[in-house]
Coordinates of C-alpha atoms in Angstrom, one line a residue:
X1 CA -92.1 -43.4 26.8
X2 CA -89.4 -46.0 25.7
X3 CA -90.2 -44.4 21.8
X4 CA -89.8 -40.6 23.3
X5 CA -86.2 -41.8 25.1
X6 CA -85.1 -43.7 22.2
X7 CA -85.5 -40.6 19.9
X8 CA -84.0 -38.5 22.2
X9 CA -80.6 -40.5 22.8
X10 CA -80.7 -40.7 18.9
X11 CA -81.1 -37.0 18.4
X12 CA -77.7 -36.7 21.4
X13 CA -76.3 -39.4 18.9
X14 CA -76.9 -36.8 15.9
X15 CA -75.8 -33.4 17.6
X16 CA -72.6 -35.3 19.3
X17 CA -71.8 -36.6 15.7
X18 CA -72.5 -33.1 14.3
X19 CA -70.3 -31.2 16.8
X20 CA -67.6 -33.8 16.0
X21 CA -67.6 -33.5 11.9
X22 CA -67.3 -29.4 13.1
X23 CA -64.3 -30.2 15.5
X24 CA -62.5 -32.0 12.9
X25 CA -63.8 -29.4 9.8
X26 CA -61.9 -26.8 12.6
X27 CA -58.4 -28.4 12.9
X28 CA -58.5 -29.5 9.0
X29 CA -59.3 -25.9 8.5
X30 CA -56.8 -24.1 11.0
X31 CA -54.1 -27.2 9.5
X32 CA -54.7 -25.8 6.0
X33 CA -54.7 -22.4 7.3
X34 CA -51.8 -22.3 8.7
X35 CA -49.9 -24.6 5.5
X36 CA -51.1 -21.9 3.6
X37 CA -49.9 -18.9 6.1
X38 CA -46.3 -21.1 6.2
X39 CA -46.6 -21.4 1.8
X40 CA -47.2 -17.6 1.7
X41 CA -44.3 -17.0 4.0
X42 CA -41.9 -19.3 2.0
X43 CA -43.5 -17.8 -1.2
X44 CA -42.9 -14.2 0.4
X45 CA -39.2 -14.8 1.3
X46 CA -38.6 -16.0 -2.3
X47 CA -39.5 -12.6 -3.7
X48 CA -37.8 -10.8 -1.1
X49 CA -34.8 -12.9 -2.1
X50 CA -35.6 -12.7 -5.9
X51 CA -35.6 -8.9 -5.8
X52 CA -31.5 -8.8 -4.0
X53 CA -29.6 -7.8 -6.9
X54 CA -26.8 -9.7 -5.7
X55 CA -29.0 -13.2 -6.6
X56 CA -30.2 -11.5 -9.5
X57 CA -26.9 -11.1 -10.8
X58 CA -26.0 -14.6 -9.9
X59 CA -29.4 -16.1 -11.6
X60 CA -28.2 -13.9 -14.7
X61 CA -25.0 -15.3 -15.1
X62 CA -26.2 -19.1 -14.7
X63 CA -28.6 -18.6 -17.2
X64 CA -26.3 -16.8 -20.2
X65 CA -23.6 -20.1 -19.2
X66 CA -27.0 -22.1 -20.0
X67 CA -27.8 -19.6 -23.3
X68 CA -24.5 -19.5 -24.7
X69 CA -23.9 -23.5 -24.5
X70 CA -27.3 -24.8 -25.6
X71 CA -27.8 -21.7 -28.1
X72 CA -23.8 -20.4 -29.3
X73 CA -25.4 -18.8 -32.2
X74 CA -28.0 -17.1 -30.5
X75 CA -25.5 -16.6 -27.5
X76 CA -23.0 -14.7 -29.3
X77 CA -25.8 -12.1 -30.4
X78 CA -26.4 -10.8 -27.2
X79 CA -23.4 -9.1 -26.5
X80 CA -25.5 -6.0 -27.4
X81 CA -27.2 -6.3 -24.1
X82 CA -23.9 -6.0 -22.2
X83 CA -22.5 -3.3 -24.6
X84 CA -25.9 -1.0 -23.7
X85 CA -25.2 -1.1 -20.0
X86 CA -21.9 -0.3 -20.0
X87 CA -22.8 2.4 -22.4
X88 CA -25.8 3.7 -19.7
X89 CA -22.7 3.7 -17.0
X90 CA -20.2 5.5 -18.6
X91 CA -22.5 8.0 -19.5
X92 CA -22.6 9.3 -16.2
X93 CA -19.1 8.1 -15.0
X94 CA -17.1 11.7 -16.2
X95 CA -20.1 13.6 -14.1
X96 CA -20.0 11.8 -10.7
X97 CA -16.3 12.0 -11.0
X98 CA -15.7 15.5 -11.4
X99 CA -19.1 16.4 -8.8
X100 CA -17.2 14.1 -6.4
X101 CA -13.5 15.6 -6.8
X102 CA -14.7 19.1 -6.3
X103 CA -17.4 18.3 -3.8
X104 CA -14.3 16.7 -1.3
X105 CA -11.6 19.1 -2.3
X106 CA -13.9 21.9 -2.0
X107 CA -15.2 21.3 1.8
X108 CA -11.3 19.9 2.7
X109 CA -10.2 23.7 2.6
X110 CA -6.8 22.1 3.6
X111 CA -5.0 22.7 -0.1
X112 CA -1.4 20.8 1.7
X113 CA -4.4 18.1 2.8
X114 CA -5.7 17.3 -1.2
X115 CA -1.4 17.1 -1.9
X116 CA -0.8 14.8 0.7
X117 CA -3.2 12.5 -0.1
X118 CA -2.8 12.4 -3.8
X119 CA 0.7 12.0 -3.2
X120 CA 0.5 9.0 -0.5
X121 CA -2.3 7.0 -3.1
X122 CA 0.5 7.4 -5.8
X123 CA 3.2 6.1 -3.4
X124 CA 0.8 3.3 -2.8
X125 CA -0.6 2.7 -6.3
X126 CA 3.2 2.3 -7.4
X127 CA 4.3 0.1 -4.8
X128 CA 1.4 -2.3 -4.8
X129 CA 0.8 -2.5 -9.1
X130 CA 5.1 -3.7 -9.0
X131 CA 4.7 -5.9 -6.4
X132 CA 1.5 -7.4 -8.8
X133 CA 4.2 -7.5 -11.9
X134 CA 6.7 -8.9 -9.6
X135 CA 4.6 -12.1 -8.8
X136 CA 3.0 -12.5 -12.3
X137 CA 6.4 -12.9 -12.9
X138 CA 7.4 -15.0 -10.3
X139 CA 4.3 -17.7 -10.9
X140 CA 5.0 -18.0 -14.5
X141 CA 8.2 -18.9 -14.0
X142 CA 7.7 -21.2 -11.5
X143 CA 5.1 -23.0 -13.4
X144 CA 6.0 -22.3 -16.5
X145 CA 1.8 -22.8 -18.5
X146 CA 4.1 -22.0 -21.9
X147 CA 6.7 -24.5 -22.1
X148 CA 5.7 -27.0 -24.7
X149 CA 3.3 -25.5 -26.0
X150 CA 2.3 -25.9 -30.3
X151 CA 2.1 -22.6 -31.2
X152 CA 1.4 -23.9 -35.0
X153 CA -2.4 -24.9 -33.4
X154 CA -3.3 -21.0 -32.9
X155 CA -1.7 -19.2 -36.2
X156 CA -3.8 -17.1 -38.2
X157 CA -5.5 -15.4 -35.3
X158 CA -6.2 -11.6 -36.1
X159 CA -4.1 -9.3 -34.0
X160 CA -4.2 -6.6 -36.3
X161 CA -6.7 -4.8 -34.9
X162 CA -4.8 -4.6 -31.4
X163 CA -1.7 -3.7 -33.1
X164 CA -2.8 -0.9 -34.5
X165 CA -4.9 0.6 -31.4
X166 CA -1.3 0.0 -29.9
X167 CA 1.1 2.1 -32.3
X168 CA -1.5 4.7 -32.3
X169 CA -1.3 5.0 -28.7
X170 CA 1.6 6.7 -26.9
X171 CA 3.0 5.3 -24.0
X172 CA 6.3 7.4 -23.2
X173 CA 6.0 9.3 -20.2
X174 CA 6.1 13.0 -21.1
X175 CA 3.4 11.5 -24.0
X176 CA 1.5 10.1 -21.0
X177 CA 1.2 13.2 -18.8
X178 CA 0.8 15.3 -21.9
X179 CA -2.5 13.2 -21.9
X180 CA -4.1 13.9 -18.6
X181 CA -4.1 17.6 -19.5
X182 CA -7.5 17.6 -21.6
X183 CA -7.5 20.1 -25.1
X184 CA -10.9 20.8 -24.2
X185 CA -12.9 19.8 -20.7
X186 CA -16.3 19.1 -22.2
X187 CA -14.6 17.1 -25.0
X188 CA -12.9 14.9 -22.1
X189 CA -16.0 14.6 -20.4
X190 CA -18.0 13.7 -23.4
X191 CA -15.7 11.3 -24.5
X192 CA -15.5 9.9 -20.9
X193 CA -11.5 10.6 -20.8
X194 CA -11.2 9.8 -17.0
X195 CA -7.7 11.8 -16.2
X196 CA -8.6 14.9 -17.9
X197 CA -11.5 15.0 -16.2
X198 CA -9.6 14.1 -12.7
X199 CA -7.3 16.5 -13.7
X200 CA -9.8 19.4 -14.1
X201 CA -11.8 18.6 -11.4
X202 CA -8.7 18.8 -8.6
X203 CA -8.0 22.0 -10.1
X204 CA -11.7 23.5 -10.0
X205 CA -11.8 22.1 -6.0
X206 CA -8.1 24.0 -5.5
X207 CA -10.1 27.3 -7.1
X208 CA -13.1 26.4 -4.7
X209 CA -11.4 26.1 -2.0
X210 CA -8.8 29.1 -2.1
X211 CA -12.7 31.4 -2.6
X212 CA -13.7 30.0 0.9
X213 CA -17.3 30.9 1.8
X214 CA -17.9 32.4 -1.9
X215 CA -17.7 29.0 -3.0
X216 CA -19.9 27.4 -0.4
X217 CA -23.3 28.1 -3.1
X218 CA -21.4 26.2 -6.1
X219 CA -20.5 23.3 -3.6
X220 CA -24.0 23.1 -2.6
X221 CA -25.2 23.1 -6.0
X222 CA -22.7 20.3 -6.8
X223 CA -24.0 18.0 -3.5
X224 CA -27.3 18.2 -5.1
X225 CA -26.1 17.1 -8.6
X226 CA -24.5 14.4 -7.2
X227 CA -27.3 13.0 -5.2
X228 CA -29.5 13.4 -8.7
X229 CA -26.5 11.5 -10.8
X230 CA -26.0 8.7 -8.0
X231 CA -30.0 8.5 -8.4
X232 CA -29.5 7.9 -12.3
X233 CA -26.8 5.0 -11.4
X234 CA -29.6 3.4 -9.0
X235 CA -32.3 3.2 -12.1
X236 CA -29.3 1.8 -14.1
X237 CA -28.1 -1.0 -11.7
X238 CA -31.8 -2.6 -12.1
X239 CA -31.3 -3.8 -15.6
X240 CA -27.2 -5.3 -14.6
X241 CA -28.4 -8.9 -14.3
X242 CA -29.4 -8.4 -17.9
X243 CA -26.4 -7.3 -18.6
X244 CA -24.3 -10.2 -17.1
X245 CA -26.6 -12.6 -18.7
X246 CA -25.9 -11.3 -22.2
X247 CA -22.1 -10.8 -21.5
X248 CA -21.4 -14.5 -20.2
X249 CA -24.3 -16.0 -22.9
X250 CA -21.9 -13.6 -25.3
X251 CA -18.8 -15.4 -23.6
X252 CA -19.7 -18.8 -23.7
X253 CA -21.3 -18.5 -27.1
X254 CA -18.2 -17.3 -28.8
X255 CA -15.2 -18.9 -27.0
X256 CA -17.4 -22.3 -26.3
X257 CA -16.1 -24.3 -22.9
X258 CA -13.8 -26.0 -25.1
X259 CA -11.0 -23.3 -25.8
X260 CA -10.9 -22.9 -22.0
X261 CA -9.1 -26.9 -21.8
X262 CA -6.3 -25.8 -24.5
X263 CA -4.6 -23.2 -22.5
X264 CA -6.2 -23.9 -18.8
X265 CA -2.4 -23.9 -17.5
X266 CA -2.3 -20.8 -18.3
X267 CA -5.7 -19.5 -17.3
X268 CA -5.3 -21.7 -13.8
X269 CA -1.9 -20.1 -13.0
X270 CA -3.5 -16.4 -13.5
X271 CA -6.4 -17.6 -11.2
X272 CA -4.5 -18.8 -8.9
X273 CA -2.2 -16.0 -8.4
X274 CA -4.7 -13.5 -8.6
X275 CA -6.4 -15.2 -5.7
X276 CA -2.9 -15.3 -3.5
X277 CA -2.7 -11.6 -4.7
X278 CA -6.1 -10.4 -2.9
X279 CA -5.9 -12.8 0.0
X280 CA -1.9 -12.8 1.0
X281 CA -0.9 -9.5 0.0
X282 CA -4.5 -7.4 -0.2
X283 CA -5.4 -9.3 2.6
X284 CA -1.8 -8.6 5.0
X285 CA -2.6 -4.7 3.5
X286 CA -6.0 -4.7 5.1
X287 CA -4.9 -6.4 8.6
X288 CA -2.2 -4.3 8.5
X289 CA -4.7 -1.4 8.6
X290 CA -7.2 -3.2 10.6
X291 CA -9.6 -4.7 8.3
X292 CA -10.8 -7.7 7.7
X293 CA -10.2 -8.5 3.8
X294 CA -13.4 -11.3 3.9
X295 CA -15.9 -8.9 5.5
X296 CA -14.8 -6.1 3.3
X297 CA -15.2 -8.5 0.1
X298 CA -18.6 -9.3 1.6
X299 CA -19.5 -5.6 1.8
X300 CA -19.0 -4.9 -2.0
X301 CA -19.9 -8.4 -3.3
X302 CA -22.7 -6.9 -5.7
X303 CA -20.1 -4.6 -7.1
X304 CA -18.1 -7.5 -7.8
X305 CA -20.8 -10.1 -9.4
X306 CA -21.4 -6.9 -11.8
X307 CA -17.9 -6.9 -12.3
X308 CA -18.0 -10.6 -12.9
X309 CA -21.1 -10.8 -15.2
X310 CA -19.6 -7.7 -17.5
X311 CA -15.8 -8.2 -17.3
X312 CA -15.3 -4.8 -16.8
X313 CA -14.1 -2.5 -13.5
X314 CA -15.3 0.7 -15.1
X315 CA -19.0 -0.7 -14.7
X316 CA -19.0 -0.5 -10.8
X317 CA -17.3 2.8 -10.2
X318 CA -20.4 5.1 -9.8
X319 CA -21.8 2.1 -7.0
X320 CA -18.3 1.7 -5.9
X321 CA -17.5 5.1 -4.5
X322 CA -21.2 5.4 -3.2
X323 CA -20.4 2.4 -1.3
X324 CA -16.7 3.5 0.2
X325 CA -18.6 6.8 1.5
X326 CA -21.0 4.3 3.4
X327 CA -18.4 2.1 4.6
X328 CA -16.5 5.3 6.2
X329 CA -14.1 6.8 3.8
X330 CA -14.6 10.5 3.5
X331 CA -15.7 11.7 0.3
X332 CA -12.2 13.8 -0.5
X333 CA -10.3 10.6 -0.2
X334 CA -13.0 8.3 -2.2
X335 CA -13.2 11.3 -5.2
X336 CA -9.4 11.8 -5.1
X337 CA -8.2 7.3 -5.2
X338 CA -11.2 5.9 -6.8
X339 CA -10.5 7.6 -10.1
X340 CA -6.7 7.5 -10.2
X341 CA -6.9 4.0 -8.7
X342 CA -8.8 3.0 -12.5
X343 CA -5.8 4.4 -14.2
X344 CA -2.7 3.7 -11.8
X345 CA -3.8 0.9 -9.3
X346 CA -4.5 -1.8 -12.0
X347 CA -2.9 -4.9 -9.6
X348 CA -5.4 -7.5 -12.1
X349 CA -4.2 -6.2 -15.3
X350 CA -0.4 -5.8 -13.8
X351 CA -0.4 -9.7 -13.3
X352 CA -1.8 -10.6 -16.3
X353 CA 0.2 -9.0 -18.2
X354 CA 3.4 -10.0 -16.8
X355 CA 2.2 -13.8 -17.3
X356 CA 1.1 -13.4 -20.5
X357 CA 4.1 -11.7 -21.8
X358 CA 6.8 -14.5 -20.0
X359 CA 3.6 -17.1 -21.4
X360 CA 4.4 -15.7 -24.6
X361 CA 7.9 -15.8 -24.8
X362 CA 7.8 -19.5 -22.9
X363 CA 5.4 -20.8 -26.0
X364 CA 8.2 -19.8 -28.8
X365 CA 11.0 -21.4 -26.9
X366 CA 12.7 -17.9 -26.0
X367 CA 14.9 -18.1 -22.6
X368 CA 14.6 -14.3 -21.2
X369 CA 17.7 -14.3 -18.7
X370 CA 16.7 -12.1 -15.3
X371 CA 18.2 -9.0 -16.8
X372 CA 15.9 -9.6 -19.6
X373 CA 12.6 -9.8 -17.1
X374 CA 13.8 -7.1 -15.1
X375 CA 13.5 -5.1 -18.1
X376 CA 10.5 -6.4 -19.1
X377 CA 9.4 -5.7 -15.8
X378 CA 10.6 -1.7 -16.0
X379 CA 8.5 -1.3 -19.6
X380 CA 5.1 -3.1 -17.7
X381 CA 5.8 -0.4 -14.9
X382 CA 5.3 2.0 -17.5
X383 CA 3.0 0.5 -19.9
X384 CA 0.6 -0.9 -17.8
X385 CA -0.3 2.9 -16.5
X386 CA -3.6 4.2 -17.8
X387 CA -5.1 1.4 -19.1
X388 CA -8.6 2.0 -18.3
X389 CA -10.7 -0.5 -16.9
X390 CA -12.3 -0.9 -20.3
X391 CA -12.8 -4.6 -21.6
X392 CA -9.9 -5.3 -24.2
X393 CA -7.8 -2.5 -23.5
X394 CA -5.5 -5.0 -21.1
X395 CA -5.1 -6.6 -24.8
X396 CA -4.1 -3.3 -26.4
X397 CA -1.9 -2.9 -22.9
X398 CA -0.4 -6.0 -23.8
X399 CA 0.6 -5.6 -27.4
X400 CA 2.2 -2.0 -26.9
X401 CA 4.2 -3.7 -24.3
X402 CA 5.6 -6.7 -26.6
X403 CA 6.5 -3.8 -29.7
X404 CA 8.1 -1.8 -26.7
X405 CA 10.2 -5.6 -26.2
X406 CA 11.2 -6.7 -29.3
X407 CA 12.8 -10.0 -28.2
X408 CA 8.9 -11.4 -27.4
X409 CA 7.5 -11.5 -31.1
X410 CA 4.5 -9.4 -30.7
X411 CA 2.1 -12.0 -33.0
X412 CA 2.2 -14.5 -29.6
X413 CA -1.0 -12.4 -28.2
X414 CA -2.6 -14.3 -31.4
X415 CA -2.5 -17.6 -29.0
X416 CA -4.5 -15.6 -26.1
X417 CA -7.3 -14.5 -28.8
X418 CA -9.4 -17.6 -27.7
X419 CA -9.2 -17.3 -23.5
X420 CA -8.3 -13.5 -23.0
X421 CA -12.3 -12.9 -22.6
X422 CA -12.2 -15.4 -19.9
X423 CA -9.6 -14.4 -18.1
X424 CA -10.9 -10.3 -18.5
X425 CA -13.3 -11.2 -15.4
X426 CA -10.3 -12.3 -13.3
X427 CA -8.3 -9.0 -14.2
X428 CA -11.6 -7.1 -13.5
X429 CA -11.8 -7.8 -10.1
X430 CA -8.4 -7.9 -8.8
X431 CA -8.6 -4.4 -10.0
X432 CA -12.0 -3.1 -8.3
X433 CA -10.5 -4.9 -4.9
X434 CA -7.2 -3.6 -5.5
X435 CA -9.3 -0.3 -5.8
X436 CA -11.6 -0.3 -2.6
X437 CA -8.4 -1.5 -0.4
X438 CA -6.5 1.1 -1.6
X439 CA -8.7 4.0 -0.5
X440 CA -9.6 2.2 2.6
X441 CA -5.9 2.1 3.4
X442 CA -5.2 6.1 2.3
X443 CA -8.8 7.0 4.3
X444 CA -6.7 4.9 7.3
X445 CA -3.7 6.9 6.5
X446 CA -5.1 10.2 6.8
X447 CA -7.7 9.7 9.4
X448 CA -10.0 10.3 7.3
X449 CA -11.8 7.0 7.8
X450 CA -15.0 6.9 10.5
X451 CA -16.6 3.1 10.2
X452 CA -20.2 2.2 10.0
X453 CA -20.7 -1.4 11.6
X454 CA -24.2 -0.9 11.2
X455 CA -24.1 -0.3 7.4
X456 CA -21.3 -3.2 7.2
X457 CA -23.2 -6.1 8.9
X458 CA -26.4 -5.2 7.3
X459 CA -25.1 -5.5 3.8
X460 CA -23.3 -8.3 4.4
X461 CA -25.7 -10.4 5.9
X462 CA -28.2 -9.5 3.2
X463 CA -28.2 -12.6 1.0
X464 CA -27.9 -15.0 4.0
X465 CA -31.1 -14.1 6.0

């Protein structure tokens, strides 16, 4: 009997010591179940984050800084991947233009409406790009990044090319209107000639409009287009963080870090007022108007990292306009500023060239008296309209200013060959915000603007959930 209790406390002894090893097998188990849920989570919201194009874009340009300063040689190769995208956008830039033009004109119906709108963005455009020269002008003077400077250490640079593309260009203003009026539409579209096309497309929305109902079909048919185009732009945008990482690998490869130290007084001054430019004067535009200018940056930051990565304004137009619609502007107001905004409204390229011209004259010891910058200023007014947002062409800009102002010798843009690429990005984006403000402000203007908060918080929030 003792033998028969003894074996049965030992078999309790067993099955308590077996239910315990399973109690403890449970928690470990439910512990590592649930580390592994919380891994999966943190895994999950990784890839939700890795697929943002905004990060994206930002990984892309970390990594061609990295590329172009470990590997210059192979750096300065991939320029090609840059080139290709903003190739793939201007091939459907002249389209979405001239769908979105008529499209907005055509349902208006109001033909004084399409007048007083074009007319009030003009006003503005005019305004805003002399206040832009104005402080250029102002800064450089103030801080003067060209006094002192050896202008022996940067001969031999080859401007050639810019002087040229400048004397073939004509910048007198009965040359320059002559130029909006395309020889042949499908020639301007093909060769992505954004004022023709502008030009064209206002008219064909006055012809729409004047038919009425008639017209309705052809209106419909264009909506449709659009939407398919817009689509085209989407597929497109998914290869831009390739693009940025070949354009700043390109950058850095070419230009290296170190010519950014030999004329970083310069480069800092055009930073820095570019920034007081958005944030004072944008920024008093859009409170003004009842907008806030950080929100509103937050809305279009992925326009403005592509912007960033390619140095170029003409690469976010398509997105651009899409996004204005979205934020509230009505489509006749985004179709009519947008475009004319990428040939009038450049405030980023207004500035620089302003500073680089008084930088210019400042490195070869010329004293311009204020008659002399006044008329300076009068030639930028002029010149400075219809540069396209193009990559270089503030270069070209810039040269067929200095031949147009003969006391600046027009071989000084030789000492901004080195740094011009790094200051494009600046230029680039003062111009796309100059842009978006503007047609928020003429939207404003004409009542024409009907806000979605929804749309606004949600994008703007996107990166920081």
């Amino acid at each position: 009997m003792f033998l028969n209790s003894k074996k049965g406390q030992d078999q309790k002894d067993q099955n308590d010591h077996y239910h315990h090893n399973i109690l403890i097998s449970t928690i470990f188990l439910y512990d590592n179940v649930e580390s592994v849920a919380n891994i999966s989570k943190g895994v999950g919201e990784m890839r939700r984050k890795l697929k943002n194009l905004t990060v994206q874009v930002i990984i892309g340009i970390i990594l061609g800084i990295i590329v172009g300063f470990l590997f210059p040689e192979f750096g300065a190769k991939l320029k090609v991947l840059a080139d290709g995208f903003i190739k793939l956008i201007k091939m459907v830039i002249a389209p979405i233009i001239f769908f979105t033009v008529v499209i907005g004109i055509g349902n208006m119906g109001d033909l004084k409406k399409v007048g007083r709108i074009g007319g009030k963005a003009l006003i503005y455009f005019e305004i805003v790009t002399t206040f832009a020269l104005a402080i250029g002008i102002v800064v450089v003077n103030l801080v003067k990044p060209g006094v002192g400077f050896h202008t022996d250490a940067v001969k031999g640079g080859d401007i050639s090319q810019y002087t040229k593309q400048a004397e073939e260009t004509s910048h007198g203003f009965v040359d320059f209107i002559l130029s909006i009026i395309p020889d042949n539409v499908v020639a301007a579209m093909a060769s992505g000639q954004l004022l023709p096309v502008l030009f064209f497309a206002v008219l064909f929305g006055l012809a729409a409009a004047a038919l009425g109902e008639k017209a309705k079909p052809v209106i419909s048919l264009f909506e449709r287009l659009a939407e398919i185009f817009f689509g085209v732009v989407n597929m497109v945008m998914k290869v831009s963080p390739i693009a940025a990482f070949g354009a700043m690998a390109y950058t850095i490869g070419t230009f290296g870090l170190g010519s950014l130290v030999s004329l970083g007084k310069l480069m800092g001054s055009v930073y820095i007022t570019m920034a007081l430019f958005i944030f004072v004067v944008l920024g008093g535009i859009a409170k003004f108007y009842g907008f806030n200018i950080f929100k509103f940056l937050a809305y279009i930051k992925e326009e403005l990292l592509l912007v960033l990565g390619t140095s170029s304004s003409e690469s976010a137009l398509p997105r651009l306009m899409e996004r204005l619609e979205k934020y509230g502007c009505s489509k006749s107001v985004v179709g009519l500023v947008v475009p004319t905004g990428y040939s009038f409204n450049l405030d980023g390229t207004s500035i620089y060239l302003s500073m680089a011209a008084i930088f210019i004259a400042q490195a070869y010891g010329i004293d311009l008296t204020i008659w002399q910058e006044l008329t300076l200023l009068g030639v930028l007014m002029l010149t400075s309209k219809g540069a396209a947002g193009v990559t270089g062409s503030g270069f070209i800009t810039l040269a067929a200013t200095l031949a147009a102002f003969p006391m600046i010798p027009v071989e000084g843009i030789a000492l901004l060959l080195g740094v011009d690429r790094f200051m494009s990005e600046a230029r680039a984006i003062t111009n796309i915000i100059g842009n978006a403000v503007a047609t928020v402000v003429v939207s404003k203007m004409e009542n024409e603007f009907h806000p979605n908060e929804a749309e606004v918080e949600r994008a703007s929030m996107s990166v920081a959930k």
